[in-house]
Short mmCIF file of C-alpha atoms and ligand atoms in Angstrom, two decimals:
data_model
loop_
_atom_site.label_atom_id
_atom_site.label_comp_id
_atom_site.label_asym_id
_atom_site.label_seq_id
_atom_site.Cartn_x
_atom_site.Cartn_y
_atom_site.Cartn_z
CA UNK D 267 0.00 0.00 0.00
CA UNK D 268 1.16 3.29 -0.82
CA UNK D 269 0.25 6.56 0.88
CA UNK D 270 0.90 9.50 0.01
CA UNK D 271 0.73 12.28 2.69
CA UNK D 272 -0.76 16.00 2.63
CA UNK D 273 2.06 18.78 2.80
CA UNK D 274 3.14 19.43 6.01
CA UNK D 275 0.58 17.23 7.77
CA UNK D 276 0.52 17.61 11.55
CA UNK D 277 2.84 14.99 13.26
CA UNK D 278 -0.12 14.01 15.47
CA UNK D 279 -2.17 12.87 12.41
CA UNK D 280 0.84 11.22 10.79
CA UNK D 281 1.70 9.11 14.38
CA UNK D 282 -2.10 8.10 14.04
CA UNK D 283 -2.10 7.04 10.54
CA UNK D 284 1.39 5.07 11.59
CA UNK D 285 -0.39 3.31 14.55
CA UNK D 286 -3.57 2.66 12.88
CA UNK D 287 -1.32 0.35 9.65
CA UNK D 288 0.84 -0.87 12.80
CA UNK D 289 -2.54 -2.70 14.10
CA UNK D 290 -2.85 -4.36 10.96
CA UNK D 291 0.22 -5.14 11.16
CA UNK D 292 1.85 -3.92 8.35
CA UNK D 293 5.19 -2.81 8.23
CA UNK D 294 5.90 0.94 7.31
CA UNK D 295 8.82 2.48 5.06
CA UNK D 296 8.92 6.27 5.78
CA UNK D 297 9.85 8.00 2.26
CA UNK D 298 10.76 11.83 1.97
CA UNK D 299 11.45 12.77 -1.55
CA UNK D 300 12.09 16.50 -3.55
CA UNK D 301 7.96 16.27 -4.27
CA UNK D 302 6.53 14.30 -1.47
CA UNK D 303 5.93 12.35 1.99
CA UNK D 304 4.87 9.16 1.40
CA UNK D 305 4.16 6.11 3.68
CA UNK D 306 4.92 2.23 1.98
CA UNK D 307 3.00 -0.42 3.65
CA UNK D 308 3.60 -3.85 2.92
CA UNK D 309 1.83 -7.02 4.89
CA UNK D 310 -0.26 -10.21 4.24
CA UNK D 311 -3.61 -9.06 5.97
CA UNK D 312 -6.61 -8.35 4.30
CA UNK D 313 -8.15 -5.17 5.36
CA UNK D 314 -10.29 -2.51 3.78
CA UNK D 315 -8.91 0.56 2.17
CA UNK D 316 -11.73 2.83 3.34
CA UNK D 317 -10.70 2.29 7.05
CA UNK D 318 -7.58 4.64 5.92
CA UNK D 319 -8.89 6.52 2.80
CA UNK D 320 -10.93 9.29 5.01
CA UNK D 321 -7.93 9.95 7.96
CA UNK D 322 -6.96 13.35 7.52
CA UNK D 323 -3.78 14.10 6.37
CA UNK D 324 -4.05 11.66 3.63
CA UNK D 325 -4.05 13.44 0.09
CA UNK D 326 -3.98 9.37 -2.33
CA UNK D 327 -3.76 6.01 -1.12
CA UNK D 328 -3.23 3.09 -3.38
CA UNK D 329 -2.78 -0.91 -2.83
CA UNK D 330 0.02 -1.62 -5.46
CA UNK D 331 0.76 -5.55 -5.25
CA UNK D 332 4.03 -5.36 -6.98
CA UNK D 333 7.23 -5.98 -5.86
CA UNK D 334 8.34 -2.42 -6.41
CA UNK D 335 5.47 0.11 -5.55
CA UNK D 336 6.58 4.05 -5.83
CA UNK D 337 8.04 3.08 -9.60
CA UNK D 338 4.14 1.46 -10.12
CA UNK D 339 1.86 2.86 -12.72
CA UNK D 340 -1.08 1.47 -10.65
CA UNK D 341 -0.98 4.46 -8.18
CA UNK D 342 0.45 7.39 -10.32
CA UNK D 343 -0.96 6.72 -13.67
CA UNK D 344 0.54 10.27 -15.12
CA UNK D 345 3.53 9.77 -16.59
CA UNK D 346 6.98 11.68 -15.18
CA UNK D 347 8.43 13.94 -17.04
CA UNK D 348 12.19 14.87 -15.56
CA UNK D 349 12.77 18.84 -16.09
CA UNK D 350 16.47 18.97 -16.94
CA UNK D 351 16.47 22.71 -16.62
CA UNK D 352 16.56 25.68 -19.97
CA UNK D 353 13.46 23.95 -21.93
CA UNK D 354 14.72 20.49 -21.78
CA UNK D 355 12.59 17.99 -20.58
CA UNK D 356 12.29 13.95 -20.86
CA UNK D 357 9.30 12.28 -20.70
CA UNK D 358 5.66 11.95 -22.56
CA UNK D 359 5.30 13.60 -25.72
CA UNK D 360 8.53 14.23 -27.04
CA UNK D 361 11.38 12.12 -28.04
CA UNK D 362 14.54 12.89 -25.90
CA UNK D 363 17.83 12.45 -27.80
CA UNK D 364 21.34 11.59 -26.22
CA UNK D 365 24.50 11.57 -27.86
CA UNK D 366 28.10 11.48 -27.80
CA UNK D 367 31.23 9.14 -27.43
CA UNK D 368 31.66 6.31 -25.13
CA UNK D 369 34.52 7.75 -23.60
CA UNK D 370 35.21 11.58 -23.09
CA UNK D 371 38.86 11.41 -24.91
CA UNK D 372 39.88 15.26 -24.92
CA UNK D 373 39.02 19.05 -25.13
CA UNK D 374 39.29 18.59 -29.13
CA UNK D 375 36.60 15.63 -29.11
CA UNK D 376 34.40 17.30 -27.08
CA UNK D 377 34.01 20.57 -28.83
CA UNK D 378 33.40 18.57 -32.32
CA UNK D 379 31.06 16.40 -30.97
CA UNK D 380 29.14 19.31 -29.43
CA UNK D 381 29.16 21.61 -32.80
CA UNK D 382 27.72 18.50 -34.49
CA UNK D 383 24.88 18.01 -31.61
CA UNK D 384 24.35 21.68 -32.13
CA UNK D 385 23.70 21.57 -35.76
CA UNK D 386 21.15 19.08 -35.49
CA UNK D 387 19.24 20.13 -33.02
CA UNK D 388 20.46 17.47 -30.26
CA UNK D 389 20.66 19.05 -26.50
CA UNK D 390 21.69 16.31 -24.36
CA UNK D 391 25.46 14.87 -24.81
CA UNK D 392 26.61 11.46 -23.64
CA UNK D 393 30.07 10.24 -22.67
CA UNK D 394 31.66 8.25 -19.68
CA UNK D 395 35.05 9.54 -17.68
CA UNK D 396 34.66 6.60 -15.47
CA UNK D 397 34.20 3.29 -17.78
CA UNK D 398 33.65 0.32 -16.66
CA UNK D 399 35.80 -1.48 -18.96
CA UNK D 400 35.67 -5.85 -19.27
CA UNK D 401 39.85 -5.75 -19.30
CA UNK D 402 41.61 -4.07 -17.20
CA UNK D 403 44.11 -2.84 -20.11
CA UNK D 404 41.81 -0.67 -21.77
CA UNK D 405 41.04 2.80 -21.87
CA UNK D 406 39.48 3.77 -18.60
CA UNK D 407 38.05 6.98 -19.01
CA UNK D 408 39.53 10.77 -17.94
CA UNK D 409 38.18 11.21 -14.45
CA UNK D 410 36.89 14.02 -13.07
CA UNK D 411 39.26 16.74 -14.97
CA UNK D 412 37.30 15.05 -18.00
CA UNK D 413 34.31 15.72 -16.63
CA UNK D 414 34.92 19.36 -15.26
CA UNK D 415 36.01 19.89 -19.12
CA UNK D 416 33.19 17.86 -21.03
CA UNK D 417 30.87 19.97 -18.28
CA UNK D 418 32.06 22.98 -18.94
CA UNK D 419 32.41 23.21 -22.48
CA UNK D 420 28.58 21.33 -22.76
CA UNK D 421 27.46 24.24 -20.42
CA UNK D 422 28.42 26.91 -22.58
CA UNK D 423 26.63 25.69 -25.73
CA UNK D 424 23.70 24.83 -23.60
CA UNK D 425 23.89 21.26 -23.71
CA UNK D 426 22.96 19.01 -21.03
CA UNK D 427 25.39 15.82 -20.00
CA UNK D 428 24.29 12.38 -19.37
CA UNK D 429 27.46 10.51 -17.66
CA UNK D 430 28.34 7.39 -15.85
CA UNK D 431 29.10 7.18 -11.91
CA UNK D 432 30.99 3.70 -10.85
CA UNK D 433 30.55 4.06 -7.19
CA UNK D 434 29.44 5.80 -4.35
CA UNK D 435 33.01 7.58 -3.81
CA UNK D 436 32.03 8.96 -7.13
CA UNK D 437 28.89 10.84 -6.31
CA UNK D 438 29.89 14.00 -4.38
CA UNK D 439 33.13 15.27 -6.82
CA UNK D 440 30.96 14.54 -10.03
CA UNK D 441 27.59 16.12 -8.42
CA UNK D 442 28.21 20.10 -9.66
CA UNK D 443 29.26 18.70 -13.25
CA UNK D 444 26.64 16.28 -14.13
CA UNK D 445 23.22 16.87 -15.22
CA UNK D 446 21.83 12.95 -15.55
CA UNK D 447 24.16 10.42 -13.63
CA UNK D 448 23.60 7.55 -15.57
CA UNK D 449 24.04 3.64 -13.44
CA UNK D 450 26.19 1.43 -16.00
CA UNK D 451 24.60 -2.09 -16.08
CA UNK D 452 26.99 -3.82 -14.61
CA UNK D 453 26.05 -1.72 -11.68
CA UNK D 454 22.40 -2.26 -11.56
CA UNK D 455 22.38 -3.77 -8.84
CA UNK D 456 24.84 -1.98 -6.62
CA UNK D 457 22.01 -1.16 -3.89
CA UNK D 458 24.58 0.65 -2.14
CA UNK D 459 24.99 3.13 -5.44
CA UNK D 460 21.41 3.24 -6.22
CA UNK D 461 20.41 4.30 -2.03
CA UNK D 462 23.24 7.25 -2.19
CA UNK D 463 21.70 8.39 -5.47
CA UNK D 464 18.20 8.79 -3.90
CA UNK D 465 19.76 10.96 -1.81
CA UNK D 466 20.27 13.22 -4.34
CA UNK D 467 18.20 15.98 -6.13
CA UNK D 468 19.59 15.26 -9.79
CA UNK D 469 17.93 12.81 -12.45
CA UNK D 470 19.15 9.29 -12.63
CA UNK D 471 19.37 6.65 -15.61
CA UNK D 472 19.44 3.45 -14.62
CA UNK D 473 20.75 0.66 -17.42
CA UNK D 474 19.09 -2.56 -17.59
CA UNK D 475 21.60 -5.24 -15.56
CA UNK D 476 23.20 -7.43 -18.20
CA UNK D 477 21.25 -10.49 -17.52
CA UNK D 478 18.68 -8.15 -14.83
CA UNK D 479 14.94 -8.86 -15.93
CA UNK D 480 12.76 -6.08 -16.22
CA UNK D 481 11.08 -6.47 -12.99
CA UNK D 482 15.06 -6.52 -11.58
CA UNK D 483 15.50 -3.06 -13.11
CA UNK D 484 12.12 -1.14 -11.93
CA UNK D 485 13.26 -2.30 -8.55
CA UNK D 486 16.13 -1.21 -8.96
CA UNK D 487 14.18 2.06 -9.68
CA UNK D 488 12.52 1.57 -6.56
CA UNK D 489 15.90 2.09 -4.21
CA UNK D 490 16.57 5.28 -5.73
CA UNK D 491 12.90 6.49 -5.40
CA UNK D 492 12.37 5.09 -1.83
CA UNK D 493 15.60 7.01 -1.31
CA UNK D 494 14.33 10.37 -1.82
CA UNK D 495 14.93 10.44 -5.55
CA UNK D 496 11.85 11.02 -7.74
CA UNK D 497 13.98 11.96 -11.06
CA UNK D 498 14.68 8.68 -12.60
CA UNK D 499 14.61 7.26 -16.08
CA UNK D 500 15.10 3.48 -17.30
CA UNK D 501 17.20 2.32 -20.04
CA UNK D 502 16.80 -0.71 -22.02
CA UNK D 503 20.14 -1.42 -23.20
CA UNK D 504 20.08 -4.55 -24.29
CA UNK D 505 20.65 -8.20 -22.10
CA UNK D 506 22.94 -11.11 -22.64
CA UNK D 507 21.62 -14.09 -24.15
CA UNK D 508 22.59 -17.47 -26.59
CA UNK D 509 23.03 -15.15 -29.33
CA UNK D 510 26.26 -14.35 -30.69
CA UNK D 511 25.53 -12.58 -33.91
CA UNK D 512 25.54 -9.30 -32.23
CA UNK D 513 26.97 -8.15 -28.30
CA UNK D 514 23.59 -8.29 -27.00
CA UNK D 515 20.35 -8.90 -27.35
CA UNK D 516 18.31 -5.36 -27.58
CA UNK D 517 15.09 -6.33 -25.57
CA UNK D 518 12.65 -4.30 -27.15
CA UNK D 519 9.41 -6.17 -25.55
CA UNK D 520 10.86 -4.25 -22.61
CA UNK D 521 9.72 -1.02 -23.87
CA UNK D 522 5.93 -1.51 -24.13
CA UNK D 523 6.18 -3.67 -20.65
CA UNK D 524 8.47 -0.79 -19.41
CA UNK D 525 5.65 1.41 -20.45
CA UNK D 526 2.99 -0.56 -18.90
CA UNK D 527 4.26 -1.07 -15.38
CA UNK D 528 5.73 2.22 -14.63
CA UNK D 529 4.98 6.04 -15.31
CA UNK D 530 9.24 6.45 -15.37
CA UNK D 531 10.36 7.55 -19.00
CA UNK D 532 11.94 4.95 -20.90
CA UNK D 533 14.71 5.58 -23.23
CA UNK D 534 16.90 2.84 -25.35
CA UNK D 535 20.46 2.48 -26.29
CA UNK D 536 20.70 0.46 -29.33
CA UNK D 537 24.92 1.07 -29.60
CA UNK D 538 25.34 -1.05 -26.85
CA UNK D 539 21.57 -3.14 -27.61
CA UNK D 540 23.50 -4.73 -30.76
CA UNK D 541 27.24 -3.24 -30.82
CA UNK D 542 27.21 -3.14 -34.41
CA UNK D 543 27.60 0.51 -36.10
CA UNK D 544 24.91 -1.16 -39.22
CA UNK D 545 22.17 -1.89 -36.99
CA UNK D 546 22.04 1.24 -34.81
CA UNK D 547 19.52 3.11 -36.94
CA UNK D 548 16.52 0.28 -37.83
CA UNK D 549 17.16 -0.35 -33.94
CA UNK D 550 16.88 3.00 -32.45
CA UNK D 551 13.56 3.86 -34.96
CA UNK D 552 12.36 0.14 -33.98
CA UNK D 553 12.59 1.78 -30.43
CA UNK D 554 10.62 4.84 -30.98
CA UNK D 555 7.75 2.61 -32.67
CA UNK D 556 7.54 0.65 -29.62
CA UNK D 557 7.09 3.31 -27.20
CA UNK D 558 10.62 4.62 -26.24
CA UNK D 559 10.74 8.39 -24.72
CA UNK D 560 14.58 8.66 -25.54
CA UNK D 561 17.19 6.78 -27.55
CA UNK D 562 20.87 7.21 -26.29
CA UNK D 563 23.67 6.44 -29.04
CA UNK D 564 27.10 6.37 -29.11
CA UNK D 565 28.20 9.29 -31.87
CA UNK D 566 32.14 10.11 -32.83
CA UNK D 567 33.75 12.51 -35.17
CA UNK D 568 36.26 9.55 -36.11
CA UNK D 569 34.78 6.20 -34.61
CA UNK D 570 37.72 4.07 -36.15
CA UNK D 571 39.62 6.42 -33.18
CA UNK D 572 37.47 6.62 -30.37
CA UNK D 573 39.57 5.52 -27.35
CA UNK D 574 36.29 2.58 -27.00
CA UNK D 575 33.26 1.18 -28.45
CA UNK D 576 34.39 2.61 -32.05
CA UNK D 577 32.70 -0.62 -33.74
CA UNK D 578 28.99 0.86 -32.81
CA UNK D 579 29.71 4.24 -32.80
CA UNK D 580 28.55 6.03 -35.37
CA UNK D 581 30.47 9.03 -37.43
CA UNK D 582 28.73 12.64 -37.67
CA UNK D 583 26.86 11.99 -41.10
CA UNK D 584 25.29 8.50 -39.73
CA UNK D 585 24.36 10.53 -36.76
CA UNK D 586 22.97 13.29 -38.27
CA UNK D 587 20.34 10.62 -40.81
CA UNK D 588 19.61 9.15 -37.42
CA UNK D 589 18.80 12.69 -36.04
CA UNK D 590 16.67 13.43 -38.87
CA UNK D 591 14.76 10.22 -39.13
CA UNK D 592 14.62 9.80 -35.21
CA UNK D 593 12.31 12.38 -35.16
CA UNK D 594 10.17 11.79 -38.71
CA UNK D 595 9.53 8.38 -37.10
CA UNK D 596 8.55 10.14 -33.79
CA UNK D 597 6.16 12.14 -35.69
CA UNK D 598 5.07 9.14 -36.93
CA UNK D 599 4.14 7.79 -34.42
CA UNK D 600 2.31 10.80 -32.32
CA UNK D 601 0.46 10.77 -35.58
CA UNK D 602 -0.50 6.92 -35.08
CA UNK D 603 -1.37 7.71 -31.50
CA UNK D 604 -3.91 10.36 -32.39
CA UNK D 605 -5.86 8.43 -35.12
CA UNK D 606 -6.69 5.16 -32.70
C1 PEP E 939 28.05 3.15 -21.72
O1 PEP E 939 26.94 3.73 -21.80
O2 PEP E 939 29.10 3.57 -22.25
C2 PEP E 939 28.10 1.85 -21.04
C3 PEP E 939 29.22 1.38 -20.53
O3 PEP E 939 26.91 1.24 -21.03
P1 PEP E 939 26.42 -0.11 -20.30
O4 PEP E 939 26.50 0.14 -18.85
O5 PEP E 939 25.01 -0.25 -20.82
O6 PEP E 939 27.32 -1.22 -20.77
MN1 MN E 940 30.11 2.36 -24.79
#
């Protein structure tokens, strides 16, 4: 059961709504976040709803039976929209597009990747300074005097950045230079990660786990909301499965599911859905047709040089097709929407 409570409700009503679930014996999850009080109930007793649904200081009250409840599209059935700040927004009725390298490489590859995201229209610029890299020997990313300079530079061409944070550690020196922290999916499940960043006021991406299911990833969802954190977004990014032909398997059933059981926007990554630079575009308009609010793609002035992930990276003319027919197919689609 969720509950959500009236602004600054007396703490005499709120002890009495707590002692009145505490008879039914429920067990109660306080949650504070940047838009709300709520109250999370969870217990095997039947009881009826109406004995709570008239206490004052109760503004909504919902019985949500899944395993993750605040993320649930059975009590808030309006979709979130996260405000990134200067007009740009992610959520229901627009497409939100991400771009940029893997890796932030240097002051150079920055400023061409951002005149390119500029000339088509693209706001929101992608690339890690902490990668979480499968050998040891590889490329590993800048570090923070990446990120000051990929911040900085994205600032003043009023572009938004969407990077990666590895671990908690991470949080407080990256905070005043990121403007999505994005969770890696090999870090899905770092509960540790995911509670610090509901302690935080800025949006959060969380990647599908490599082999996480989708019910895995909205609760995921659910640590950083419980935290305090109401600014989240979900990315399918593809899972690991028999198939070799391509470096994953870009789960696009997620997106309509996604879509289904929570009102979090859902964006897709199709570079690292099927790691081949070929197959990015049909993937990432597949995406929009099933539903996606975003698509994030890897995007490189010279792919054949980017420091990692130059085999699905696509160069500035690919990107700027995509671009163009990213948001013809979102069109598309609206159009579709209207006319059922
Ligand atoms: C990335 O976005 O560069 C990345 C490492 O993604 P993932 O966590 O999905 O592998
Ligand atoms: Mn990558």
């Amino acid at each position: 059961m969720i509950i959500q409570l009236e602004k600054d409700i007396p703490s005499e009503q709120k002890k009495s709504i707590i002692q009145q679930i505490k008879d039914i014996q429920y067990k109660i999850t306080e949650v504070h976040t940047q838009y709300a009080d709520y109250l999370i109930a969870i217990g095997k007793n039947d009881f009826d709803i109406r004995r709570f649904g008239n206490l004052p200081g109760i503004k909504d009250i919902h019985i949500v039976s899944d395993t993750f409840k605040l993320v649930s599209r059975k009590w808030k059935v309006k979709p979130t929209t996260i405000d990134l700040g200067d007009g740009i927004t992610i959520g229901e009725g627009q497409l939100a597009i991400m771009a940029g390298p893997c890796s932030i490489e240097s002051e150079a590859q920055v400023n061409s990747i951002v005149t390119h995201l500029k000339e088509n229209g693209v706001r929101i610029m992608r690339g890690g300074v902490f990668k979480p890299r499968s050998s040891p020997y590889t490329f590993r990313g800048m570090g923070i005097e990446g990120l000051e300079m990929f911040y900085k530079i994205c600032q003043e061409n009023g572009i938004k950045i969407i990077t990666e944070v590895m671990q908690v550690s991470q949080i407080e020196p990256m905070y005043p230079y990121v403007d999505v922290f994005q969770v890696g999916a090999r870090n899905t499940q770092n509960f540790n990660l995911l509670d610090e960043l509901g302690k935080i006021d800025k949006p959060v991406m969380i990647k599908r786990g490599i082999s996480g299911t989708i019910d895995e990833l909205l609760q995921s969802a659910e640590y950083v909301f419980s935290g305090g954190n109401e600014k989240i977004l979900l990315c399918e990014r593809g899972i690991r499965t028999y198939e070799t032909a391509s470096r994953n398997t870009l789960d696009l059933n997620a997106v309509p599911l996604l879509k289904e059981k929570t009102h979090l926007p859902v964006i897709v990554d199709p570079s690292h859905g099927i790691g081949l630079r070929a197959y990015i575009e049909p993937m990432a308009l597949a995406a929009v047709m099933a539903g996606a609010d975003g698509i994030i793609y890897e995007a490189h002035e010279k792919p054949e040089e980017a420091a990692s992930d130059g085999q699905q990276t696509l160069n500035f003319a690919e990107s700027r097709a995509l671009v163009k027919k990213l948001n013809r197919t979102f069109a598309l689609k609206q159009e579709m929407k209207m006319e059922v």
